[in-house]
Each structure stands twice: as C-alpha cells, then as structure tokens.
Tab-separated table of C-alpha atoms in Angstrom:
chain	number	residue	atom	x	y	z
M	644	GLY	CA	0.000	0.000	0.000
M	645	GLU	CA	0.920	3.635	0.124
M	646	ASP	CA	3.616	4.443	2.625
M	647	VAL	CA	6.233	7.102	3.130
M	648	GLU	CA	8.939	6.542	5.707
M	649	GLN	CA	11.377	8.953	7.292
M	650	SER	CA	13.684	8.934	10.258
M	651	LEU	CA	12.169	10.870	13.148
M	652	PHE	CA	15.068	12.981	14.390
M	653	LEU	CA	18.192	14.674	13.104
M	654	SER	CA	20.554	16.859	15.069
M	655	VAL	CA	23.213	18.962	13.342
M	656	ARG	CA	25.615	21.717	14.229
M	657	GLU	CA	25.026	25.194	12.857
M	658	GLY	CA	26.916	25.642	9.594
M	659	ASP	CA	27.015	21.927	8.782
M	660	SER	CA	24.937	20.269	6.074
M	661	SER	CA	21.760	18.401	6.962
M	662	VAL	CA	20.522	15.427	4.977
M	663	ILE	CA	16.989	14.178	5.527
M	664	ASN	CA	16.070	10.889	3.885
M	665	CYS	CA	12.757	9.434	2.804
M	666	THR	CA	11.528	6.281	1.102
M	667	TYR	CA	8.215	6.003	-0.678
M	668	THR	CA	6.223	3.217	-2.283
M	669	ASP	CA	4.159	4.609	-5.150
M	670	SER	CA	6.368	4.340	-8.228
M	671	SER	CA	3.778	6.200	-10.308
M	672	SER	CA	4.032	9.291	-8.166
M	673	THR	CA	4.550	12.192	-10.555
M	674	TYR	CA	5.760	14.657	-7.961
M	675	LEU	CA	7.512	14.293	-4.638
M	676	TYR	CA	7.440	17.046	-2.090
M	677	TRP	CA	9.195	18.398	0.940
M	678	TYR	CA	7.073	20.389	3.364
M	679	LYS	CA	8.374	22.291	6.377
M	680	GLN	CA	6.492	22.807	9.628
M	681	GLU	CA	7.754	25.425	12.049
M	682	PRO	CA	6.613	25.361	15.692
M	683	GLY	CA	2.979	26.310	16.107
M	684	ALA	CA	2.357	26.614	12.379
M	685	GLY	CA	0.922	24.629	9.525
M	686	LEU	CA	2.939	22.886	6.859
M	687	GLN	CA	4.472	24.955	4.100
M	688	LEU	CA	5.751	23.673	0.773
M	689	LEU	CA	9.538	23.908	0.775
M	690	THR	CA	10.391	22.349	-2.556
M	691	TYR	CA	9.320	19.592	-4.916
M	692	ILE	CA	10.796	17.456	-7.658
M	693	PHE	CA	9.199	16.034	-10.760
M	694	SER	CA	9.615	12.303	-11.084
M	695	ASN	CA	11.640	12.504	-14.306
M	696	MET	CA	14.369	14.483	-12.555
M	697	ASP	CA	17.278	13.151	-10.535
M	698	MET	CA	18.216	16.352	-8.805
M	699	LYS	CA	16.885	19.799	-8.119
M	700	GLN	CA	18.797	22.634	-6.519
M	701	ASP	CA	17.285	25.734	-5.021
M	702	GLN	CA	19.713	27.984	-3.139
M	703	ARG	CA	20.735	26.036	-0.021
M	704	LEU	CA	18.396	23.158	-0.797
M	705	THR	CA	19.269	20.123	-2.913
M	706	VAL	CA	16.751	17.391	-3.602
M	707	LEU	CA	17.987	14.028	-4.864
M	708	LEU	CA	15.655	11.406	-6.292
M	709	ASN	CA	16.560	7.767	-6.855
M	710	LYS	CA	13.540	6.283	-8.591
M	711	LYS	CA	14.964	2.790	-8.731
M	712	ASP	CA	15.274	2.658	-4.948
M	713	LYS	CA	12.283	4.976	-4.360
M	714	HIS	CA	14.499	7.156	-2.238
M	715	LEU	CA	14.257	10.902	-1.828
M	716	SER	CA	16.599	13.128	0.112
M	717	LEU	CA	16.734	16.767	1.103
M	718	ARG	CA	20.087	18.378	1.729
M	719	ILE	CA	20.276	21.729	3.476
M	720	ALA	CA	23.646	23.409	3.107
M	721	ASP	CA	25.012	25.703	5.812
M	722	THR	CA	22.213	24.799	8.214
M	723	GLN	CA	21.014	27.672	10.361
M	724	THR	CA	19.066	27.780	13.615
M	725	GLY	CA	16.098	29.046	11.616
M	726	ASP	CA	16.047	25.724	9.798
M	727	SER	CA	14.981	23.968	12.992
M	728	ALA	CA	11.579	22.507	12.137
M	729	ILE	CA	9.827	19.300	11.163
M	730	TYR	CA	10.350	18.268	7.546
M	731	PHE	CA	7.739	16.107	5.834
M	732	CYS	CA	8.309	14.077	2.723
M	733	ALA	CA	5.178	13.467	0.623
M	734	GLU	CA	4.274	11.515	-2.477
M	735	ILE	CA	1.270	11.918	-4.720
M	736	SER	CA	-0.931	8.884	-5.003
M	737	PHE	CA	-3.768	8.693	-7.491
M	738	SER	CA	-6.576	6.983	-5.648
M	739	GLY	CA	-10.336	7.127	-5.918
M	740	GLY	CA	-10.195	9.427	-8.925
M	741	TYR	CA	-8.102	12.121	-7.402
M	742	ASN	CA	-4.557	12.870	-6.366
M	743	LYS	CA	-3.892	12.473	-2.671
M	744	LEU	CA	-0.780	13.522	-0.809
M	745	ILE	CA	0.687	10.789	1.380
M	746	PHE	CA	2.878	12.293	4.081
M	747	GLY	CA	5.656	10.692	6.048
M	748	ALA	CA	5.753	11.020	9.823
M	749	GLY	CA	8.146	13.963	9.600
M	750	THR	CA	11.795	14.413	10.582
M	751	ARG	CA	12.449	16.806	13.427
M	752	LEU	CA	15.610	18.762	12.655
M	753	ALA	CA	17.394	20.333	15.613
M	754	VAL	CA	20.203	22.773	14.890
M	755	HIS	CA	22.594	23.494	17.734
M	756	PRO	CA	25.433	25.997	18.008
O	338	ASP	CA	-4.544	36.887	0.122
O	339	ALA	CA	-4.554	36.153	3.858
O	340	GLY	CA	-3.971	32.458	3.308
O	341	VAL	CA	-6.071	29.686	4.788
O	342	ILE	CA	-7.843	30.924	7.906
O	343	GLN	CA	-8.816	28.625	10.748
O	344	SER	CA	-10.710	29.337	13.928
O	345	PRO	CA	-10.432	28.983	16.773
O	346	ARG	CA	-6.664	28.620	17.139
O	347	HIS	CA	-7.075	26.869	20.467
O	348	GLU	CA	-10.040	25.036	21.911
O	349	VAL	CA	-10.307	23.420	25.304
O	350	THR	CA	-13.486	21.525	26.023
O	351	GLU	CA	-14.822	18.823	28.273
O	352	MET	CA	-15.517	15.309	27.180
O	353	GLY	CA	-18.985	14.964	25.712
O	354	GLN	CA	-19.214	18.508	24.414
O	355	GLU	CA	-19.696	19.414	20.782
O	356	VAL	CA	-16.745	21.029	19.031
O	357	THR	CA	-16.873	22.931	15.744
O	358	LEU	CA	-13.737	23.880	13.860
O	359	ARG	CA	-13.898	26.381	11.035
O	360	CYS	CA	-11.916	26.958	7.890
O	361	LYS	CA	-11.851	29.581	5.165
O	362	PRO	CA	-9.804	28.388	2.170
O	363	ILE	CA	-7.860	30.631	-0.159
O	364	SER	CA	-10.167	32.355	-2.614
O	365	GLY	CA	-10.252	30.540	-5.939
O	366	HIS	CA	-9.045	27.203	-4.595
O	367	ASN	CA	-11.440	24.389	-5.370
O	368	SER	CA	-9.993	21.652	-3.172
O	369	LEU	CA	-10.132	21.586	0.613
O	370	PHE	CA	-8.603	19.095	3.010
O	371	TRP	CA	-8.966	18.469	6.734
O	372	TYR	CA	-6.020	16.817	8.483
O	373	ARG	CA	-5.371	15.738	12.050
O	374	GLN	CA	-1.898	15.720	13.552
O	375	THR	CA	-0.903	13.796	16.679
O	376	MET	CA	2.386	12.537	18.017
O	377	MET	CA	1.221	8.948	17.791
O	378	ARG	CA	-0.304	8.937	14.306
O	379	GLY	CA	1.426	11.823	12.569
O	380	LEU	CA	-0.551	13.671	9.899
O	381	GLU	CA	-3.785	11.974	8.852
O	382	LEU	CA	-6.097	13.057	6.048
O	383	LEU	CA	-9.641	13.107	7.400
O	384	ILE	CA	-11.686	14.331	4.431
O	385	TYR	CA	-11.243	15.960	1.031
O	386	PHE	CA	-13.707	18.259	-0.739
O	387	ASN	CA	-13.585	19.237	-4.387
O	388	ASN	CA	-15.890	22.025	-5.565
O	389	ASN	CA	-17.669	21.821	-2.186
O	390	VAL	CA	-18.473	18.117	-2.624
O	391	PRO	CA	-16.961	15.512	-0.273
O	392	ILE	CA	-14.840	13.214	-2.439
O	393	ASP	CA	-13.121	11.036	0.117
O	394	ASP	CA	-14.118	10.787	3.770
O	395	SER	CA	-12.450	7.455	4.422
O	396	GLY	CA	-10.150	9.067	6.951
O	397	MET	CA	-12.941	10.276	9.213
O	398	PRO	CA	-12.409	8.224	12.355
O	399	GLU	CA	-15.977	7.669	13.500
O	400	ASP	CA	-19.554	8.836	13.146
O	401	ARG	CA	-18.816	11.393	15.840
O	402	PHE	CA	-16.909	13.323	13.173
O	403	SER	CA	-18.690	15.209	10.416
O	404	ALA	CA	-17.604	17.841	7.915
O	405	LYS	CA	-19.486	20.227	5.698
O	406	MET	CA	-18.659	22.706	2.995
O	407	PRO	CA	-21.786	24.788	2.348
O	408	ASN	CA	-19.983	27.101	-0.071
O	409	ALA	CA	-16.600	27.663	-1.666
O	410	SER	CA	-15.373	29.915	1.118
O	411	PHE	CA	-16.265	28.002	4.264
O	412	SER	CA	-15.967	24.560	5.788
O	413	THR	CA	-16.595	23.104	9.232
O	414	LEU	CA	-15.399	20.005	11.025
O	415	LYS	CA	-17.622	18.957	13.884
O	416	ILE	CA	-16.999	16.447	16.647
O	417	GLN	CA	-20.018	15.397	18.677
O	418	PRO	CA	-19.569	14.143	21.337
O	419	SER	CA	-15.890	14.882	21.832
O	420	GLU	CA	-13.567	12.470	23.644
O	421	PRO	CA	-10.082	12.946	25.157
O	422	ARG	CA	-8.526	10.885	22.335
O	423	ASP	CA	-9.705	13.541	19.881
O	424	SER	CA	-7.106	15.913	21.322
O	425	ALA	CA	-4.857	16.909	18.415
O	426	VAL	CA	-4.020	19.740	16.065
O	427	TYR	CA	-6.497	19.949	13.202
O	428	PHE	CA	-5.319	21.504	9.960
O	429	CYS	CA	-7.286	22.733	7.019
O	430	ALA	CA	-5.541	23.020	3.644
O	431	SER	CA	-6.643	24.166	0.218
O	432	SER	CA	-5.270	23.786	-3.283
O	433	LEU	CA	-6.108	24.954	-6.768
O	434	ASN	CA	-6.877	21.764	-8.595
O	435	ARG	CA	-7.922	18.326	-7.372
O	436	GLY	CA	-5.059	17.961	-4.930
O	437	GLN	CA	-2.239	17.785	-7.445
O	438	ASP	CA	-1.144	21.309	-6.825
O	439	GLU	CA	0.576	22.716	-3.783
O	440	GLN	CA	-1.528	22.482	-0.669
O	441	TYR	CA	-1.630	25.606	1.455
O	442	PHE	CA	-2.109	24.870	5.114
O	443	GLY	CA	-3.823	26.969	7.732
O	444	PRO	CA	-2.214	27.563	11.141
O	445	GLY	CA	-4.237	24.775	12.719
O	446	THR	CA	-6.601	24.469	15.667
O	447	ARG	CA	-5.153	22.873	18.776
O	448	LEU	CA	-7.967	20.915	20.406
O	449	THR	CA	-7.741	19.670	23.977
O	450	VAL	CA	-10.544	17.524	25.306
O	451	THR	CA	-10.414	16.964	29.070
C-alpha cells in the first residue's frame, strides 16, 4: 500500500549540512514534495521534484531522487538555527479518482550551536 | 490573500461537548482538506472536498466526526460528542486543482478535550 517513511530525528551543528532521507512506495508518483512545519504553524511547501528528474537545486536546498530505490533526500547546506523545524516528505498517489498527498511522519531537525 | 484561515486557534473543552472547527480556504481554490496531527499517528487526512463536494471521507475516524462545505469559502469540522482521544491539532488546507497542486495549510486548531 501507500507508505512514506522517514527517520524521526536529526541533530546537526550550525553551519554543517543536513541530509533528511525518505523512502516512498508509489512508483507512479509524478511529484515528490518536501514540506516544512515550524513550531505552532501549519505545513508549508519547501520544494518539490518532478519524477523525471534526478536532482533539483534551489539555493541552499538540494533534492535528490533515486527512482529505482524509491528514495528521496533533502540536503540543506550551511544549516542555520532558523532551519529547525519538522520536515515532511510526501508523495502523490492517485486513488479514488483524485490525487492524494501521502505524508511521512516527519523528521524533526534540531540545529545546535 | 490572507492564506487559509482557521478558527479557533485553540479550543479546550470537556468530554462529551460538541466542538466545531472552522476553515476559510484561499479564494479561488477548489480543493479543501482536513487533516489531524498527533504525536502517535502523525498527519492523517480526514476528508477531502472538491468544488464543495466531499470526495473522500475514508479518513474520518468515527460517526462522531462530520464535515461540511456549504460554499466555496467556508468549511466546518464537527466532533459530537468529543472524547479525550480527539485531542490533536487539526489543519485545514486548500489547493487549486484536485489535490495535485501545492496544498496551502492553515495555522491549525489545537484541540484539547479533558
């Protein structure tokens, strides 16, 4: 069935790179997403990648997609304290006649000095 | 646009009481989603509306939960009667087109049932 898995916690030092990993199950997913949730707020789209791409770079963010292994990663370069948040990986699953986002459990990123 | 608006932001109620959560989606969006977030279960999709019509309510936990969308600019999620296990943060999200576009989330309603 549909499932998206992520590790629950990641702790990094300020200035280092963070890598958040995700595995998904729906090979027909056309888009894969990374959402960010800051404390006390709703989720906000951070970036996405189309399934025919291997990599997407957007300033400090790099998304890598390995379709064969159904593995998605988000790399944050020069991690800052403001990057502390929960990061959700999501796949699109076409079910019941519409596209539904399937979210992972979220990875809590803690950035320490 | 002000984004997705939810009210109230916090709700504390006693077990057995009726709770109504409200959502105003972004103007022009035709898809609306209600999610529930808890530590134990993560983010769960409760119900999805498209053009004000419920398309998928398979995530609604029990008959105590009901949702309506009387028009394109308003939706409610009602719990009657509420139970302590309903305590969670409830998010409303909207998107432009049948869920394949970016979903914009509201700030959430933190519900505590004592």
